[in-house]
Short mmCIF file of C-alpha atoms in Angstrom, two decimals:
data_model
loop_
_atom_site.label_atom_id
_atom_site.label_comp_id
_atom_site.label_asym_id
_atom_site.label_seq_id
_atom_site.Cartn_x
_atom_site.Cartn_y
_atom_site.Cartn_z
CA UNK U 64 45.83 13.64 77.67
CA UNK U 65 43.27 11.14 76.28
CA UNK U 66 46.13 8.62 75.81
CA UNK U 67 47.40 9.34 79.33
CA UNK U 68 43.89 8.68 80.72
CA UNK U 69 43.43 5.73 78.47
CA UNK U 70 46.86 3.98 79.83
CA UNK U 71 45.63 4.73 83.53
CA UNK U 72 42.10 3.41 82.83
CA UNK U 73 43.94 0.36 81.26
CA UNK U 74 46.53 0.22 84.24
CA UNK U 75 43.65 0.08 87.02
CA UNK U 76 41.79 -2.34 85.19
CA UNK U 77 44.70 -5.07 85.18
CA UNK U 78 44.89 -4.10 88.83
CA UNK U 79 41.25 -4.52 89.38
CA UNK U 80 41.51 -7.99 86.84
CA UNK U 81 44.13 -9.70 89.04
CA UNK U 82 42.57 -8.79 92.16
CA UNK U 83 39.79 -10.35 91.27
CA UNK U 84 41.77 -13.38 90.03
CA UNK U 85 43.33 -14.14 93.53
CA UNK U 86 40.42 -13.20 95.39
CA UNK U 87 39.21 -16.84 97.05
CA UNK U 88 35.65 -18.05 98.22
CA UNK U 89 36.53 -19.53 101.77
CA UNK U 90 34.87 -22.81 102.87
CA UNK U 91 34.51 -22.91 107.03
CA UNK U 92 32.72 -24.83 109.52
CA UNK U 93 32.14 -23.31 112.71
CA UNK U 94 30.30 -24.02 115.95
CA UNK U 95 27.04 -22.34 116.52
CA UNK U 96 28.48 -20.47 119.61
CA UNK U 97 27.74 -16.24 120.23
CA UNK U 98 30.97 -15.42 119.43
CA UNK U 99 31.08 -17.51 116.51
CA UNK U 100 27.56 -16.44 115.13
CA UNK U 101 29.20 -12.25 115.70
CA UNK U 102 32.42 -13.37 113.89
CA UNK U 103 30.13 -13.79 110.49
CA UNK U 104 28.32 -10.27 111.25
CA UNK U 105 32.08 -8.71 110.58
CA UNK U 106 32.95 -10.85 107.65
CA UNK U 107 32.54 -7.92 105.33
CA UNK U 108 35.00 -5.78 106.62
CA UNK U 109 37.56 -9.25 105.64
CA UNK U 110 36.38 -9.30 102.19
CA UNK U 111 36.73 -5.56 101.81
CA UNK U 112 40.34 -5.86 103.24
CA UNK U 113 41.35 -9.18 101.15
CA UNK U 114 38.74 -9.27 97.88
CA UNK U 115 38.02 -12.68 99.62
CA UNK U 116 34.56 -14.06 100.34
CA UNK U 117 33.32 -16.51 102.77
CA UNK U 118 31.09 -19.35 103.04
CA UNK U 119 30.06 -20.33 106.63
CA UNK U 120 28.85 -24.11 107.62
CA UNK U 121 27.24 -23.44 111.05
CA UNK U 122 26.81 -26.38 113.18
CA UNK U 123 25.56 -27.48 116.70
CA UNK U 124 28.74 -28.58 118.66
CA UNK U 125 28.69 -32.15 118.48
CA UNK U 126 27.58 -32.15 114.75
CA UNK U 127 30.61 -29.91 113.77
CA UNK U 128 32.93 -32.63 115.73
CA UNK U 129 31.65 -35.34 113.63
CA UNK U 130 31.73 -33.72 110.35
CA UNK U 131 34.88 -32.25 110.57
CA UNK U 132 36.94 -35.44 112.09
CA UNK U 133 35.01 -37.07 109.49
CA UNK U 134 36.24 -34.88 106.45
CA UNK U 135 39.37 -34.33 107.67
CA UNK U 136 40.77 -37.99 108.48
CA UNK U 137 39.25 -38.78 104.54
CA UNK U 138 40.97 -36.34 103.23
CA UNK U 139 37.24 -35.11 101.93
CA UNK U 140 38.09 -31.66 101.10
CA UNK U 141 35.13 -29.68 102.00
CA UNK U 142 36.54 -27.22 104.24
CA UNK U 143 39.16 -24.88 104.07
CA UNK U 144 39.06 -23.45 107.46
CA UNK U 145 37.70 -25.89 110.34
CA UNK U 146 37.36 -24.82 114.16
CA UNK U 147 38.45 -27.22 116.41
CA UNK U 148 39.97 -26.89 119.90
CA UNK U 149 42.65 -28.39 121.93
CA UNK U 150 41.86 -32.31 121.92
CA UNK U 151 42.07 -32.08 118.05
CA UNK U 152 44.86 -30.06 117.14
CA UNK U 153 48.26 -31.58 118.95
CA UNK U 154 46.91 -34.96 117.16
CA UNK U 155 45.95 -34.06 113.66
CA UNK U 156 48.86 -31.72 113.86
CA UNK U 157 51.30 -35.08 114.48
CA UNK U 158 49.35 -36.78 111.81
CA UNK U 159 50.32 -33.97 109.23
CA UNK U 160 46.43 -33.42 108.73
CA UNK U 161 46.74 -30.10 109.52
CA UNK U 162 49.51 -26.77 107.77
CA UNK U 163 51.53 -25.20 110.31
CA UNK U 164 50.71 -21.62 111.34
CA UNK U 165 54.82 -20.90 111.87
CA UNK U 166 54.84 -18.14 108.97
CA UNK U 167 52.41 -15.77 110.14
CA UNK U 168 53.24 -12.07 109.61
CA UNK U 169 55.05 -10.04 112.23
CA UNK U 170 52.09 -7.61 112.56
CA UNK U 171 50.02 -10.52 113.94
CA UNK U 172 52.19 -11.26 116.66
CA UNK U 173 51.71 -14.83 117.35
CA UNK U 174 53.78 -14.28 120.53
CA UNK U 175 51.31 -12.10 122.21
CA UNK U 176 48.31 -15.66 122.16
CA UNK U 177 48.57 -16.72 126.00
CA UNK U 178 51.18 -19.60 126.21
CA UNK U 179 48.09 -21.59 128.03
CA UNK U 180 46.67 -21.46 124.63
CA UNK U 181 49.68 -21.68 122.29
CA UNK U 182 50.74 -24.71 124.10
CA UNK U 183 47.47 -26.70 124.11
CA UNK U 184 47.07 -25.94 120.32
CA UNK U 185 50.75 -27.25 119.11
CA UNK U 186 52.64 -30.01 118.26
CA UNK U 187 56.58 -30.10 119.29
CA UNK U 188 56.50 -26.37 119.42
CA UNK U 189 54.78 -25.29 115.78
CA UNK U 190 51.53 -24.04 116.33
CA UNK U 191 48.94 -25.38 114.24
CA UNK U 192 45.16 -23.45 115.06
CA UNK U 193 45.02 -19.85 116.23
CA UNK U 194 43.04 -19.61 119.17
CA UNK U 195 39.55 -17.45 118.14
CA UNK U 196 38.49 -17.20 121.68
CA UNK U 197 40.32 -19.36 124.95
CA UNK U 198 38.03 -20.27 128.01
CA UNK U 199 38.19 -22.14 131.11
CA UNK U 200 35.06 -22.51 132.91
CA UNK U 201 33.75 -20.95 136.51
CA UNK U 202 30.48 -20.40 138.22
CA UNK U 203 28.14 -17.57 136.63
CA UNK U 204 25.59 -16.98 139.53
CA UNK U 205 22.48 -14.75 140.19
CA UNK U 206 23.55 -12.14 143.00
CA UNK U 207 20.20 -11.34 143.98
CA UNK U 208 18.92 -14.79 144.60
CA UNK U 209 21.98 -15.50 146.27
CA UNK U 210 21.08 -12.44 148.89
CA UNK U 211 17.58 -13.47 149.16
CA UNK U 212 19.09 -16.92 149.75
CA UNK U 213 20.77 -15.39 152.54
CA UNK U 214 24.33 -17.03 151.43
CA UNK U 215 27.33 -15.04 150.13
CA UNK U 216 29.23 -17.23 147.42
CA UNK U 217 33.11 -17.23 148.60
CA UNK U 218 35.46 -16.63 145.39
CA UNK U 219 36.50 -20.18 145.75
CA UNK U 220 33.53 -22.48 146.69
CA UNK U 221 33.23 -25.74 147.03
CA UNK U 222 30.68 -28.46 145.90
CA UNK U 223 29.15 -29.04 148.98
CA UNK U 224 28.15 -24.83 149.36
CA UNK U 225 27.12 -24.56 145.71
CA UNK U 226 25.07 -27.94 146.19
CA UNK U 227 23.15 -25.77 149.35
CA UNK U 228 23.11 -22.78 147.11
CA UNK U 229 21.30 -24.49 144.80
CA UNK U 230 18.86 -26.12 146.40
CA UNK U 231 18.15 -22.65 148.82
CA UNK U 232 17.82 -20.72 145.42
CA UNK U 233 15.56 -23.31 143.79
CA UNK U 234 11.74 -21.93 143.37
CA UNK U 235 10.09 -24.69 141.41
CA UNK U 236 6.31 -22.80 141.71
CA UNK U 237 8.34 -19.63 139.97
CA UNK U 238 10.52 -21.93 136.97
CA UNK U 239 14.12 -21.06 138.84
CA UNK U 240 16.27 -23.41 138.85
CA UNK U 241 19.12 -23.32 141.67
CA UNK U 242 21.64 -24.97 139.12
CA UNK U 243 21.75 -25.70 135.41
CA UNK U 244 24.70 -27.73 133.71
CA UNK U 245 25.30 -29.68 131.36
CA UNK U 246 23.67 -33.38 130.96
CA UNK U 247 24.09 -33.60 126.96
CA UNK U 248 25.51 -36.65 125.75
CA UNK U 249 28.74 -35.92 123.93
CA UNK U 250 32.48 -36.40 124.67
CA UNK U 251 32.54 -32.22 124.32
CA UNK U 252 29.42 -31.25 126.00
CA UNK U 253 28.32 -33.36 129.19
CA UNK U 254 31.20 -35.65 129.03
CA UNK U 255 33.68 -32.59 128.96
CA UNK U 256 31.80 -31.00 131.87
CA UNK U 257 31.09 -34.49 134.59
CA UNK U 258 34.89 -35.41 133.57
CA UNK U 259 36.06 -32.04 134.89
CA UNK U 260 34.27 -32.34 138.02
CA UNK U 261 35.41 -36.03 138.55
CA UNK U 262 38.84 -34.59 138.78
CA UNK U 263 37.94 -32.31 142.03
CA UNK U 264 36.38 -35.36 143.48
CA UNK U 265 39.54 -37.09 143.22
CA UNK U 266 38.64 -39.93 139.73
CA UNK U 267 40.79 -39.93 136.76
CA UNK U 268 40.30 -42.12 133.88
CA UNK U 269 42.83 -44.24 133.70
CA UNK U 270 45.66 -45.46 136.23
CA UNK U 271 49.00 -45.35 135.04
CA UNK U 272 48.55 -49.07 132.91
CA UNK U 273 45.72 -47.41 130.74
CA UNK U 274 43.04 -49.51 133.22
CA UNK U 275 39.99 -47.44 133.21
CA UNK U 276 38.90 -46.04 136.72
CA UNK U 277 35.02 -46.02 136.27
CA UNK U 278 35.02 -48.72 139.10
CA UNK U 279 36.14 -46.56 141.65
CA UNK U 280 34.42 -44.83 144.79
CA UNK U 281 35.59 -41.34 143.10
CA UNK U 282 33.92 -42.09 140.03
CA UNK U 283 30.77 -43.22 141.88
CA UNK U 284 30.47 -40.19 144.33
CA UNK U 285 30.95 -37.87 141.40
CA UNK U 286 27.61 -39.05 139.25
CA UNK U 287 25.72 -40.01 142.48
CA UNK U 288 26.47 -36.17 144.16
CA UNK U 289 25.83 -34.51 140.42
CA UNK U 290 22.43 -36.56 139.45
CA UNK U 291 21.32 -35.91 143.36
CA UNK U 292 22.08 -32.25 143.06
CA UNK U 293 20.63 -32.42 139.35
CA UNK U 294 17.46 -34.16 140.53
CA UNK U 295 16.49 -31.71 143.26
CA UNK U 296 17.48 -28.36 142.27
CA UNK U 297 18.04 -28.84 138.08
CA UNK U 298 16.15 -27.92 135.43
CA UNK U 299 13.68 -30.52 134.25
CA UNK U 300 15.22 -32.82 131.25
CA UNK U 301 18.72 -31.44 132.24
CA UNK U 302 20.43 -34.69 130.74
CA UNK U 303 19.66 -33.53 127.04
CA UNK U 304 21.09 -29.59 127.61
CA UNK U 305 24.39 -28.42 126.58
CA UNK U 306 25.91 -25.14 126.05
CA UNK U 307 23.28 -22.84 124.59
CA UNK U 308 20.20 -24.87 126.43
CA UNK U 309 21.72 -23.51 129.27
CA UNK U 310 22.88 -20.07 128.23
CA UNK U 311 19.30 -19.96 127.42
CA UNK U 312 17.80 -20.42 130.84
CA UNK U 313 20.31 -18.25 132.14
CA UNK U 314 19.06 -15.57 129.88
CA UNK U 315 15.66 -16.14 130.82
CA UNK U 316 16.29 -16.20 134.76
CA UNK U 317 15.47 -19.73 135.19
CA UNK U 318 19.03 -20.45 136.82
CA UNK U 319 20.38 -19.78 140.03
CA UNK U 320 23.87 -20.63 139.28
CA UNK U 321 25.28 -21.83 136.24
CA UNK U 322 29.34 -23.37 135.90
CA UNK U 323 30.49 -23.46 132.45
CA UNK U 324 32.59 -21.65 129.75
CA UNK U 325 34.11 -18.29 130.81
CA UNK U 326 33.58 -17.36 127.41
CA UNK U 327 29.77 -17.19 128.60
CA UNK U 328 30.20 -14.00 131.05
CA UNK U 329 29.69 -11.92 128.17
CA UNK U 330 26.39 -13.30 126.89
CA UNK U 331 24.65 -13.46 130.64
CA UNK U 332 25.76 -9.72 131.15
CA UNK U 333 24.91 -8.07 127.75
CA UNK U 334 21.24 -6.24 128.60
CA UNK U 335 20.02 -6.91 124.83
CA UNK U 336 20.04 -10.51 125.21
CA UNK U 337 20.03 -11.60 129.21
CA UNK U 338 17.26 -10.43 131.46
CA UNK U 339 19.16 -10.69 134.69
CA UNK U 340 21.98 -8.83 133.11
CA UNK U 341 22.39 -6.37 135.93
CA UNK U 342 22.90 -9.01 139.01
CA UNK U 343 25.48 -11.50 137.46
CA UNK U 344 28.47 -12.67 139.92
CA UNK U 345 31.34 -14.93 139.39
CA UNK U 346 33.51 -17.38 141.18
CA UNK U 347 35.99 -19.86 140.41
CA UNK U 348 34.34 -23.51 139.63
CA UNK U 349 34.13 -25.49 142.60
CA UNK U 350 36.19 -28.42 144.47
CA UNK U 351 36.14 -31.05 147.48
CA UNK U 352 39.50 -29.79 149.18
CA UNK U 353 41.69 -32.21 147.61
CA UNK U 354 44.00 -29.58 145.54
CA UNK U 355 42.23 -29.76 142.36
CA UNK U 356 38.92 -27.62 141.24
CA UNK U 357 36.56 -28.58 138.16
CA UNK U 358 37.80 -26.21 135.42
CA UNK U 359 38.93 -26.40 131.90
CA UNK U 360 40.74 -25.69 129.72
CA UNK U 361 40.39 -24.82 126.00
CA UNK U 362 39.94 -22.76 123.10
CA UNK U 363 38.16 -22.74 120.00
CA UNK U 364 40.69 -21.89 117.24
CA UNK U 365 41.08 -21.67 113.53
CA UNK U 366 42.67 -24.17 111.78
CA UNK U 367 43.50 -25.22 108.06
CA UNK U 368 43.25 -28.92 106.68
CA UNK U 369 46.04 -29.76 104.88
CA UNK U 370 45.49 -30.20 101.01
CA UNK U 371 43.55 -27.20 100.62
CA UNK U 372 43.86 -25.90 97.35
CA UNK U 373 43.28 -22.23 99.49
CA UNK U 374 46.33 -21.89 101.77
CA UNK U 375 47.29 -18.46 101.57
CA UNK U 376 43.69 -16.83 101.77
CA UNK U 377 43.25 -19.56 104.71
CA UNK U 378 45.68 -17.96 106.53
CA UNK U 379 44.90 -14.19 105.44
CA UNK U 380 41.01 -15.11 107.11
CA UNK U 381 42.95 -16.62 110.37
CA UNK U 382 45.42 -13.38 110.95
CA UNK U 383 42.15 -11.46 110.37
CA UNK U 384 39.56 -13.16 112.89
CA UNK U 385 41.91 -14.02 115.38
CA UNK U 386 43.93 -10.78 115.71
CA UNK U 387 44.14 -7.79 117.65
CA UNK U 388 43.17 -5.65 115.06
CA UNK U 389 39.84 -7.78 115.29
CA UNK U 390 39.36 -7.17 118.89
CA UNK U 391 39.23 -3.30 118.33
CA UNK U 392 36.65 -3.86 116.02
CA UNK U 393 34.07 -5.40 118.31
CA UNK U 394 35.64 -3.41 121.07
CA UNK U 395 34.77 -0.46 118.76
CA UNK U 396 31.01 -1.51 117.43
CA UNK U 397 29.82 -3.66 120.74
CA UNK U 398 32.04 -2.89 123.54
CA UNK U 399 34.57 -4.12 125.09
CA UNK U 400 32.97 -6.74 127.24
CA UNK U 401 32.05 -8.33 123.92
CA UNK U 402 35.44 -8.98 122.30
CA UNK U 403 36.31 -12.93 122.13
CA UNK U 404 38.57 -13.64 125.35
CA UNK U 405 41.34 -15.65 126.76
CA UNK U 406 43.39 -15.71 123.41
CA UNK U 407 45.63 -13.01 123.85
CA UNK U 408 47.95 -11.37 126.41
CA UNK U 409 47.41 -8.08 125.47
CA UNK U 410 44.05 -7.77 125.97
CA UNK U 411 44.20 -8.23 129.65
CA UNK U 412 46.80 -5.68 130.10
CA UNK U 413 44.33 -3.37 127.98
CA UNK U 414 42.78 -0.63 130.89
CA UNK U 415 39.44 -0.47 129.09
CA UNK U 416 39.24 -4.62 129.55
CA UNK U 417 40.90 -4.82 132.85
CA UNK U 418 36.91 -2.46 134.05
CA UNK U 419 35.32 -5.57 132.44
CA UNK U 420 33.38 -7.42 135.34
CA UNK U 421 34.50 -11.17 134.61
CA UNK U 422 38.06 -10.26 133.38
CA UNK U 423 40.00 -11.27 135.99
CA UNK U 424 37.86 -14.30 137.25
CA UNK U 425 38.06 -15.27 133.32
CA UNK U 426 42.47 -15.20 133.38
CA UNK U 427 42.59 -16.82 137.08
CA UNK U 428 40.31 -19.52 135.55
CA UNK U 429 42.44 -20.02 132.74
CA UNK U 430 45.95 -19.70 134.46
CA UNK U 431 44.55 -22.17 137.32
CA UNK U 432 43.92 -24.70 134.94
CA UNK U 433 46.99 -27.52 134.58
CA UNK U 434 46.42 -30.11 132.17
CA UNK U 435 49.56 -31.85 132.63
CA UNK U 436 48.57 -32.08 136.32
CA UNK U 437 44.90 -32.45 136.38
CA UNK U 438 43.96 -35.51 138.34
CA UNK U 439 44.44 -35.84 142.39
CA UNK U 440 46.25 -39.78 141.31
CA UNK U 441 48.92 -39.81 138.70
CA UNK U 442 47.40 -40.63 135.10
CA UNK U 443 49.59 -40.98 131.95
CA UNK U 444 47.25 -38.54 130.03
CA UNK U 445 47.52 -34.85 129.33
CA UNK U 446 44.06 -32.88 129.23
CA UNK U 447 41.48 -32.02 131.49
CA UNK U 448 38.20 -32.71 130.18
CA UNK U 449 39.68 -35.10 127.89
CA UNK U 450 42.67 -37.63 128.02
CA UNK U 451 44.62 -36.37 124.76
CA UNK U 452 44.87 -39.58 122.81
CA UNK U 453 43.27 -40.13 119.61
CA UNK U 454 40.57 -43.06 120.77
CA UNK U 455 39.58 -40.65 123.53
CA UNK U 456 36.57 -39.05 121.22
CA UNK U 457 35.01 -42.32 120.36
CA UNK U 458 35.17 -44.16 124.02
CA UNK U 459 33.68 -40.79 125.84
CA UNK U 460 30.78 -40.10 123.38
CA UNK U 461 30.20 -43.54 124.32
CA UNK U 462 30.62 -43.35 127.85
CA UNK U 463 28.95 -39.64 128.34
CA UNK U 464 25.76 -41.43 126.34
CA UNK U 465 25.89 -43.82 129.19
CA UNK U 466 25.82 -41.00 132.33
CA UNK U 467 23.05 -39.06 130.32
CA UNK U 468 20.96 -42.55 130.32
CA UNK U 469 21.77 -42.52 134.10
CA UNK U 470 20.32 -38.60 134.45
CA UNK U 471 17.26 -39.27 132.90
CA UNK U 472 16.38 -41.90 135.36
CA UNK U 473 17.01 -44.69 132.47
CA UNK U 474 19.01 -46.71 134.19
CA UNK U 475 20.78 -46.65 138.02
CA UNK U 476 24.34 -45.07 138.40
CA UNK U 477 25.89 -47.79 139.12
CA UNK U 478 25.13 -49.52 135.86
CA UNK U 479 26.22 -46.72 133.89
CA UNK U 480 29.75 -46.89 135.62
CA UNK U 481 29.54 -50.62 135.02
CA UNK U 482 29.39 -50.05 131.19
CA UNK U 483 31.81 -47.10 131.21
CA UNK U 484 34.40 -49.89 132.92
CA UNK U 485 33.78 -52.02 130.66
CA UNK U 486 33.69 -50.08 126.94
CA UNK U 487 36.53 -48.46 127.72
CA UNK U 488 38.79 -50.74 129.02
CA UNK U 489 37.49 -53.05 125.93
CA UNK U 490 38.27 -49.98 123.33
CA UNK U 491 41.99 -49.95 125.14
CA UNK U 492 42.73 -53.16 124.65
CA UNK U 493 41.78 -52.82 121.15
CA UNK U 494 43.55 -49.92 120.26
CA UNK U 495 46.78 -51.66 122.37
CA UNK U 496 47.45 -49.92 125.30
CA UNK U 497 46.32 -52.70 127.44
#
């Protein structure tokens, strides 16, 4: 008996030894987004389930852009997971920058992610970042102001109603705001956000040559109707708010309406964090009538640098955090109305999800958007709030610097079209497409 127990005890420790041996510490940089910051509040039920641990890099949105283009296109090394969304993927995917997710397990079920998704984060068919969450965007709007407004919002307005709603819902002497959106300067804050809305007004970035299109009457009655709508009914310093500036306000009542991630219903709605929780509406994002409205399209996904010394625990945390099984568990602990969206099929044919309030306005959002149709004109580019060529990042952040200049009353309209003209059609000549 002793040597029996002896050979077991001996057994489970070379069990226990090699476990231990293969278990990984996980490198990833992440956005500073809700669903994000609840994704590292489960993290212990991955360990538990792998042996694996996990070390989190947390950054603002534009910070986590530059870092991780930066580490990844000098083969730096300091990540072994990176989220990144559908500008980056196709493109470090075709520069072999990134390892193909084509071998993850059957349980996962990579055919259930929303072919909106799948498509927008491969490269000749291999997918190469599992989508965490997928989001288009769509108005988020206060339903009582609206009433005492007097105005109904339709379920597909357009610019020129949410520019009235906005100003009849602004109450300066009580801090609301009729509108709040994003002014930041960055390619993937305000530059993602006035290039969506340039394609309802009919601009586009570049005609079919690669000119740039910033000299055009579209371009110019986009920023002029935005900055006048900004100016009167905005929040003050709106150029300089992104994402969570605004998702702030909201919280705190100070907006009217608000058009921006889907992804955001959640946050607004959830009593512990939004005081107007209880009178939240939502609506498609707005157009002009000329065939195309002002939503995205994209998703912030998982995705592994190639190189990594980590591959197979990479890919354990990615089947993990981006599966159904991982759903349940915030479905389970926070609700369903929590869970990250827009990724997955399945969850809107799930009856609990299908009660959810911004469900359905979330998938017509998503299905609705068309990124290799998204401009009124023909343009060679695929993308919606961003032409999906690798010089695209650099000439925006430039260009988006130059609109937020022209929001805080730094310099006229005009002249920040005149400089977007001109950067970017120099940057396209440089990089040969001109």
């Amino acid at each position: 008996m002793y040597i029996k127990n002896a050979l077991c005890a001996t057994t489970a420790l070379v069990v226990l030894t090699a476990a231990a041996a293969q278990a990984e510490t996980l490198t990833i940089a992440t956005v500073n987004n809700g669903d994000m910051i609840r994704m590292q509040g489960y993290t212990d039920d991955f360990t538990a389930k792998t042996g694996h641990t996990v070390e989190w890099v947390t950054l603002e949105e534009n910070v986590l852009r530059q870092r991780v283009t930066t580490d990844i296109s000098t083969k730096g090394g300091a990540f072994d997971i990176m989220t990144i969304g559908m500008y980056e993927t196709p493109i470090w995917g075709a520069n072999g920058w990134l390892v193909p997710l084509d071998d993850l397990s059957e349980e996962y079920d990579a055919a259930d992610i929303l072919p909106a998704m799948a498509g927008g984060l491969s490269h000749d068919g291999t997918l190469y970042a599992a989508p965490f969450y997928g989001e288009s965007s769509m108005i988020m709007y206060r339903t009582d102001l609206m009433a005492k407004a007097g105005l109904e919002m339709p379920d597909a307005p357009t610019w020129d109603f949410v520019r009235e709603a906005a100003a009849a819902m602004t109450d300066r002497d009580n801090e609301i705001n009729g509108i709040c959106l994003r002014g930041k300067a960055g390619w993937g804050e305000g530059g993602a956000f006035i290039t969506a809305m340039s394609n309802s007004f009919g601009a586009r970035w570049f005609d079919m040559d690669w000119n740039a299109q910033f000299d055009t009457e579209q371009w110019a009655n986009t920023l002029n109707f935005y900055k006048d709508m900004m100016d009167a009914s905005g929040p003050p310093g709106y150029a300089t708010n992104g994402f969570n500036e605004n998702l702030s306000l909201f919280q705190q009542g100070k907006c009217g309406m608000w058009i921006d991630a889907t992804v955001a219903a959640s946050f607004v709605t959830n009593p512990n964090d939004s005081t107007v929780a209880d009178s939240v509406g939502f609506a498609l994002a707005p157009d002009t009538g000329l065939g195309k409205r002002s939503n995205w399209l994209w998703a912030w996904a998982l995705a592994i640098p190639a190189g990594t010394q980590k591959e197979a625990a990479a890919k354990e945390f990615i089947e993990w955090a981006t599966s159904k099984s991982y759903i349940e568990l915030v479905a389970a602990k926070e609700g369903w109305a929590n869970v990250p969206p827009g990724a997955r099929t399945s969850l809107y044919e799930t009856p609990e999800y299908q009660a959810v309030p911004f469900a359905k306005m979330t998938l017509d959002s998503i299905l609705s958007a068309d990124p290799n149709n998204s401009t009124v004109e023909p343009s060679p580019y695929v993308g919606i709030q961003f032409a999906a060529i690798p010089e695209f990042a650099g000439i925006a952040t430039e260009v988006s610097q130059e609109f937020s200049a022209a929001y805080a009353g730094q310099q006229t309209v005009e002249e920040a079209l005149a400089k977007a003209q001109s950067l970017t059609n120099d940057a396209m000549e440089a990089a040969g497409y001109r």
